[in-house]
């Protein structure tokens, strides 16, 4: 029986050269571009986030699947396609193989981006908020695949916590159970996505990118399971959504979802859209403030990591998880 080769990852020339030269690289997800922002602002934000990475001396690697090919680093035309093609699917890790086999196109979520970034040898990834345990989990068993994927993928994820529409304490418990370390960046409280604080504590606090890079090196030196490192970076207090408005509108959104019978994968986009509409766009601005801060911090962490990475010969080092055919493009 003839066996086919693994699906190639097509790295842009810029990303490939950066990885070969030891230049810092930051992975960026594409779901926020395709599904998380209104058009045409989404394309503007996509370019802005890449420029934030470049301003810190790193190379951006926005990730998506186009025509069945996972692409790590998008050119101008590809970024425009992700921003304008209304037919793009949303691809988590579990969707990657069917999408590749079908020649489909889609924007990658946290789990899809983290997996492909690690396969390419990228160690740092910036996003807005992670998925997690949904409210009412005891009845629905609804939990994002982000958590399980991060439990087995050696990558550092800079985020503003998990989406505040989720059960934050339960999500932190799951991360602990899965063995995923969480660092608070200059905070002792886990961020609340739109909010500076969720009210839940973090066990470890770091004060800057160099300390994060030191933890990454310690991860590699210790060995063990190839789990992720989460760097929880809060949105600044002056840029957060008003907490009182957040709590009131979220309660209304949850009641509306129950009233309208919204369940499963439809719940998160419904709640986020409700928040955007009923806060007159304030939640969207807080989201963008958080993403910008995360991207800027991720670029600094990637720089600190590139300045003194772990021994690449170490199987638990920065290249762990990379593999498969890699195509220049």
Coordinates of C-alpha atoms in Angstrom, one line a residue:
X1 CA 0.0 0.0 0.0
X2 CA 1.3 3.4 -1.0
X3 CA 1.7 5.9 1.9
X4 CA 1.5 9.6 1.3
X5 CA 4.0 12.0 2.9
X6 CA 2.9 14.2 5.8
X7 CA 1.2 17.4 4.8
X8 CA 3.8 20.2 4.3
X9 CA 4.0 23.3 6.2
X10 CA 4.7 26.2 3.9
X11 CA 6.8 28.7 5.6
X12 CA 7.2 32.2 4.1
X13 CA 10.8 33.0 3.1
X14 CA 10.9 35.6 5.9
X15 CA 9.9 33.2 8.6
X16 CA 12.1 30.4 7.4
X17 CA 15.1 32.6 7.2
X18 CA 14.4 34.0 10.7
X19 CA 14.2 30.5 12.2
X20 CA 17.4 29.5 10.5
X21 CA 19.2 32.6 11.6
X22 CA 17.9 32.6 15.2
X23 CA 15.9 35.8 14.7
X24 CA 12.9 36.0 17.1
X25 CA 9.6 34.9 15.6
X26 CA 6.1 35.4 17.0
X27 CA 3.2 33.3 15.8
X28 CA -0.2 35.0 15.4
X29 CA -3.6 33.4 14.9
X30 CA -5.8 34.3 12.0
X31 CA -9.3 33.6 13.5
X32 CA -9.4 37.1 15.0
X33 CA -8.9 38.5 11.5
X34 CA -11.4 36.3 9.7
X35 CA -14.1 35.9 12.4
X36 CA -13.3 38.2 15.3
X37 CA -13.4 41.7 13.9
X38 CA -15.7 43.7 11.5
X39 CA -14.6 44.3 7.9
X40 CA -12.6 46.2 6.7
X41 CA -11.1 47.0 10.1
X42 CA -9.9 43.4 10.5
X43 CA -7.3 43.9 7.7
X44 CA -6.1 47.1 9.2
X45 CA -5.7 45.4 12.6
X46 CA -3.9 42.4 11.0
X47 CA -1.3 44.7 9.6
X48 CA -1.0 46.6 12.8
X49 CA -0.3 43.5 14.8
X50 CA 2.4 42.4 12.4
X51 CA 4.0 45.8 12.6
X52 CA 4.0 45.7 16.4
X53 CA 6.1 42.5 16.2
X54 CA 8.5 44.0 13.7
X55 CA 8.9 47.2 15.8
X56 CA 10.3 45.0 18.6
X57 CA 12.8 43.4 16.2
X58 CA 10.9 40.1 15.7
X59 CA 9.3 38.5 12.6
X60 CA 5.5 37.9 12.6
X61 CA 4.2 34.5 11.5
X62 CA 0.4 34.8 11.0
X63 CA -0.9 31.3 10.4
X64 CA -3.8 30.0 8.3
X65 CA -4.7 27.1 6.1
X66 CA -5.2 28.1 2.5
X67 CA -6.4 25.6 -0.2
X68 CA -5.5 22.7 2.1
X69 CA -2.0 23.9 2.8
X70 CA -1.0 25.1 6.3
X71 CA 0.9 28.4 5.9
X72 CA 3.2 29.9 8.5
X73 CA 3.7 33.5 7.6
X74 CA 1.3 35.2 5.2
X75 CA 2.1 37.6 2.4
X76 CA 0.1 40.7 1.7
X77 CA -2.3 39.0 -0.7
X78 CA -2.8 36.0 1.6
X79 CA -3.5 38.3 4.6
X80 CA -6.1 40.2 2.5
X81 CA -7.7 36.9 1.5
X82 CA -8.1 35.9 5.2
X83 CA -9.6 39.3 6.0
X84 CA -12.0 39.4 3.0
X85 CA -13.0 35.8 2.2
X86 CA -16.4 35.2 4.0
X87 CA -16.2 31.5 3.2
X88 CA -13.2 30.8 5.4
X89 CA -13.8 28.1 8.1
X90 CA -12.7 28.3 11.7
X91 CA -10.0 25.6 12.2
X92 CA -9.0 24.2 15.6
X93 CA -6.5 21.4 15.9
X94 CA -9.0 18.7 15.3
X95 CA -10.1 20.3 12.0
X96 CA -6.6 20.5 10.5
X97 CA -6.4 17.0 9.0
X98 CA -9.9 17.1 7.4
X99 CA -9.2 20.6 6.0
X100 CA -5.9 19.5 4.5
X101 CA -7.4 16.4 3.0
X102 CA -10.3 18.4 1.5
X103 CA -8.2 21.2 0.2
X104 CA -10.2 23.6 2.3
X105 CA -9.3 27.1 3.6
X106 CA -9.7 28.4 7.1
X107 CA -8.4 30.6 9.8
X108 CA -6.7 28.9 12.7
X109 CA -7.9 29.2 16.3
X110 CA -5.6 29.0 19.4
X111 CA -5.3 25.2 19.2
X112 CA -4.7 25.1 15.5
X113 CA -2.2 28.0 15.6
X114 CA -0.3 26.6 18.6
X115 CA 0.0 23.2 16.9
X116 CA 1.2 24.5 13.5
X117 CA 3.6 27.0 15.2
X118 CA 5.2 24.3 17.2
X119 CA 5.5 22.1 14.2
X120 CA 7.4 24.9 12.4
X121 CA 9.7 25.4 15.4
X122 CA 8.2 28.6 16.7
X123 CA 8.3 28.9 20.4
X124 CA 6.2 32.1 21.2
X125 CA 2.6 32.7 20.2
X126 CA 0.4 35.8 20.9
X127 CA -3.3 35.8 21.1
X128 CA -6.2 37.6 22.8
X129 CA -7.9 35.1 25.2
X130 CA -7.8 31.4 25.5
X131 CA -10.7 29.1 25.3
X132 CA -11.6 27.2 28.4
X133 CA -14.2 25.5 30.5
X134 CA -17.7 26.8 29.7
X135 CA -20.2 27.8 32.3
X136 CA -22.5 24.9 33.2
X137 CA -19.8 22.4 32.4
X138 CA -21.2 19.8 34.9
X139 CA -24.3 19.6 32.6
X140 CA -22.7 20.0 29.1
X141 CA -19.1 18.8 29.5
X142 CA -18.2 21.7 27.2
X143 CA -14.5 22.5 27.2
X144 CA -12.3 24.1 24.6
X145 CA -9.8 21.9 22.9
X146 CA -7.3 24.7 23.6
X147 CA -6.6 23.3 27.0
X148 CA -5.9 19.7 25.9
X149 CA -3.7 20.8 23.0
X150 CA -1.6 23.2 25.2
X151 CA -1.1 20.3 27.7
X152 CA 0.9 18.5 25.0
X153 CA 2.5 21.3 23.0
X154 CA 5.7 23.1 24.0
X155 CA 4.9 26.7 23.2
X156 CA 4.7 29.9 25.2
X157 CA 1.3 31.6 24.8
X158 CA 0.9 35.2 25.7
X159 CA -2.8 36.0 26.4
X160 CA -5.1 38.2 28.4
X161 CA -6.4 35.1 30.3
X162 CA -9.4 33.3 29.1
X163 CA -12.6 34.8 27.6
X164 CA -14.6 36.2 30.5
X165 CA -17.8 34.5 29.2
X166 CA -16.3 31.2 30.4
X167 CA -15.9 29.7 33.9
X168 CA -12.5 31.2 34.8
X169 CA -11.9 29.4 38.1
X170 CA -12.9 26.0 36.5
X171 CA -10.5 26.7 33.6
X172 CA -7.6 27.4 36.0
X173 CA -8.4 24.2 37.8
X174 CA -8.3 22.3 34.5
X175 CA -5.0 23.9 33.5
X176 CA -3.6 22.8 36.9
X177 CA -4.8 19.2 36.3
X178 CA -3.3 19.2 32.9
X179 CA 0.0 20.4 34.2
X180 CA 0.1 23.7 32.2
X181 CA 2.1 26.4 34.0
X182 CA 0.6 29.9 34.3
X183 CA 2.6 33.0 34.9
X184 CA 1.1 36.4 35.7
X185 CA 3.0 39.1 34.0
X186 CA 3.4 41.9 36.6
X187 CA 0.2 40.7 38.2
X188 CA -0.8 38.4 41.0
X189 CA -4.3 38.1 39.6
X190 CA -5.4 36.1 36.5
X191 CA -6.6 38.6 33.9
X192 CA -10.2 38.6 32.8
X193 CA -9.8 39.2 29.1
X194 CA -11.8 42.4 28.8
X195 CA -11.0 43.1 32.4
X196 CA -7.7 43.7 34.1
X197 CA -8.5 41.0 36.8
X198 CA -10.8 38.0 36.9
X199 CA -10.6 37.9 40.7
X200 CA -8.7 34.6 40.6
X201 CA -5.1 34.4 41.7
X202 CA -2.1 33.1 39.9
X203 CA 0.6 31.1 41.6
X204 CA 3.6 32.6 39.9
X205 CA 4.4 36.2 38.9
X206 CA 7.1 37.4 36.6
X207 CA 8.2 41.0 36.0
X208 CA 9.4 41.0 32.4
X209 CA 10.4 39.1 29.2
X210 CA 13.8 38.0 30.6
X211 CA 12.1 36.2 33.5
X212 CA 9.7 34.5 31.1
X213 CA 12.6 33.3 28.9
X214 CA 14.3 31.9 32.0
X215 CA 11.2 29.9 32.8
X216 CA 11.2 28.6 29.2
X217 CA 14.8 27.5 29.5
X218 CA 14.0 25.8 32.9
X219 CA 11.1 23.9 31.2
X220 CA 13.6 22.6 28.6
X221 CA 16.2 21.8 31.2
X222 CA 13.8 19.8 33.3
X223 CA 12.4 17.8 30.4
X224 CA 9.2 16.0 31.1
X225 CA 5.9 16.4 29.1
X226 CA 6.0 19.0 26.4
X227 CA 3.3 21.2 27.8
X228 CA 2.8 24.9 27.1
X229 CA 3.7 27.9 29.2
X230 CA 0.9 30.5 29.6
X231 CA 1.9 34.1 30.2
X232 CA -1.2 35.9 31.5
X233 CA -0.9 39.6 30.5
X234 CA -3.7 41.9 31.8
X235 CA -5.2 44.7 29.8
X236 CA -4.2 48.0 31.4
X237 CA -6.8 49.3 33.9
X238 CA -7.5 52.5 31.8
X239 CA -8.2 50.3 28.7
X240 CA -10.4 47.6 30.3
X241 CA -14.1 47.4 29.8
X242 CA -16.0 49.0 32.7
X243 CA -16.4 46.1 35.2
X244 CA -20.0 47.1 36.1
X245 CA -21.0 47.3 32.5
X246 CA -19.3 44.0 31.7
X247 CA -21.1 42.1 34.5
X248 CA -24.5 43.5 33.6
X249 CA -24.3 42.9 29.9
X250 CA -22.7 39.5 30.3
X251 CA -25.6 38.4 32.6
X252 CA -28.0 39.7 29.9
X253 CA -26.1 37.8 27.2
X254 CA -26.2 34.5 29.2
X255 CA -30.0 34.9 29.7
X256 CA -30.5 35.7 26.0
X257 CA -28.5 32.6 25.0
X258 CA -30.6 30.4 27.2
X259 CA -33.8 32.0 26.1
X260 CA -32.9 31.5 22.4
X261 CA -31.6 28.0 22.9
X262 CA -28.0 28.8 21.8
X263 CA -25.8 25.9 22.7
X264 CA -22.4 24.2 21.7
X265 CA -20.0 26.0 19.4
X266 CA -22.6 28.7 18.7
X267 CA -22.5 29.9 22.3
X268 CA -19.1 31.8 22.3
X269 CA -19.7 33.8 19.1
X270 CA -23.2 34.6 20.3
X271 CA -22.1 35.9 23.6
X272 CA -19.2 37.9 22.2
X273 CA -21.4 39.5 19.6
X274 CA -24.0 40.4 22.2
X275 CA -21.3 42.0 24.3
X276 CA -20.0 44.1 21.4
X277 CA -23.5 45.3 20.5
X278 CA -24.7 46.1 24.0
X279 CA -21.5 47.8 25.1
X280 CA -21.6 50.0 22.0
X281 CA -18.3 48.5 20.8
X282 CA -16.5 49.1 24.1
X283 CA -15.8 45.4 24.6
X284 CA -14.3 45.2 21.1
X285 CA -11.9 48.1 22.0
X286 CA -10.9 46.4 25.2
X287 CA -10.3 43.2 23.3
X288 CA -8.0 45.0 20.8
X289 CA -6.2 46.7 23.6
X290 CA -5.5 43.4 25.2
X291 CA -4.3 41.8 21.9
X292 CA -2.0 44.7 21.1
X293 CA -0.4 44.4 24.5
X294 CA 0.0 40.7 24.2
X295 CA 1.6 40.9 20.8
X296 CA 4.1 43.5 21.9
X297 CA 5.0 41.5 25.0
X298 CA 5.3 38.3 23.0
X299 CA 7.8 40.0 20.6
X300 CA 9.9 41.0 23.6
X301 CA 9.8 37.5 25.1
X302 CA 10.8 36.0 21.7
X303 CA 13.7 38.4 21.6
X304 CA 14.8 37.4 25.1
X305 CA 14.5 33.8 24.2
X306 CA 16.4 34.1 20.9
X307 CA 19.2 35.9 22.8
X308 CA 20.0 32.7 24.8
X309 CA 17.8 29.8 23.8
X310 CA 18.1 26.3 25.2
X311 CA 20.4 23.8 23.5
X312 CA 18.8 23.0 20.2
X313 CA 20.3 19.5 20.5
X314 CA 18.2 18.9 23.6
X315 CA 15.1 16.9 22.5
X316 CA 13.0 19.0 24.9
X317 CA 14.5 22.3 23.5
X318 CA 13.0 24.9 21.2
X319 CA 12.7 22.7 18.2
X320 CA 10.6 20.1 20.1
X321 CA 7.4 19.4 18.2
X322 CA 8.8 20.5 14.9
X323 CA 8.6 17.9 12.1
X324 CA 7.1 16.9 8.8
X325 CA 7.9 18.4 5.5
X326 CA 8.5 22.1 5.4
X327 CA 8.1 23.9 2.1
X328 CA 9.6 27.2 1.1
X329 CA 7.0 29.6 -0.4

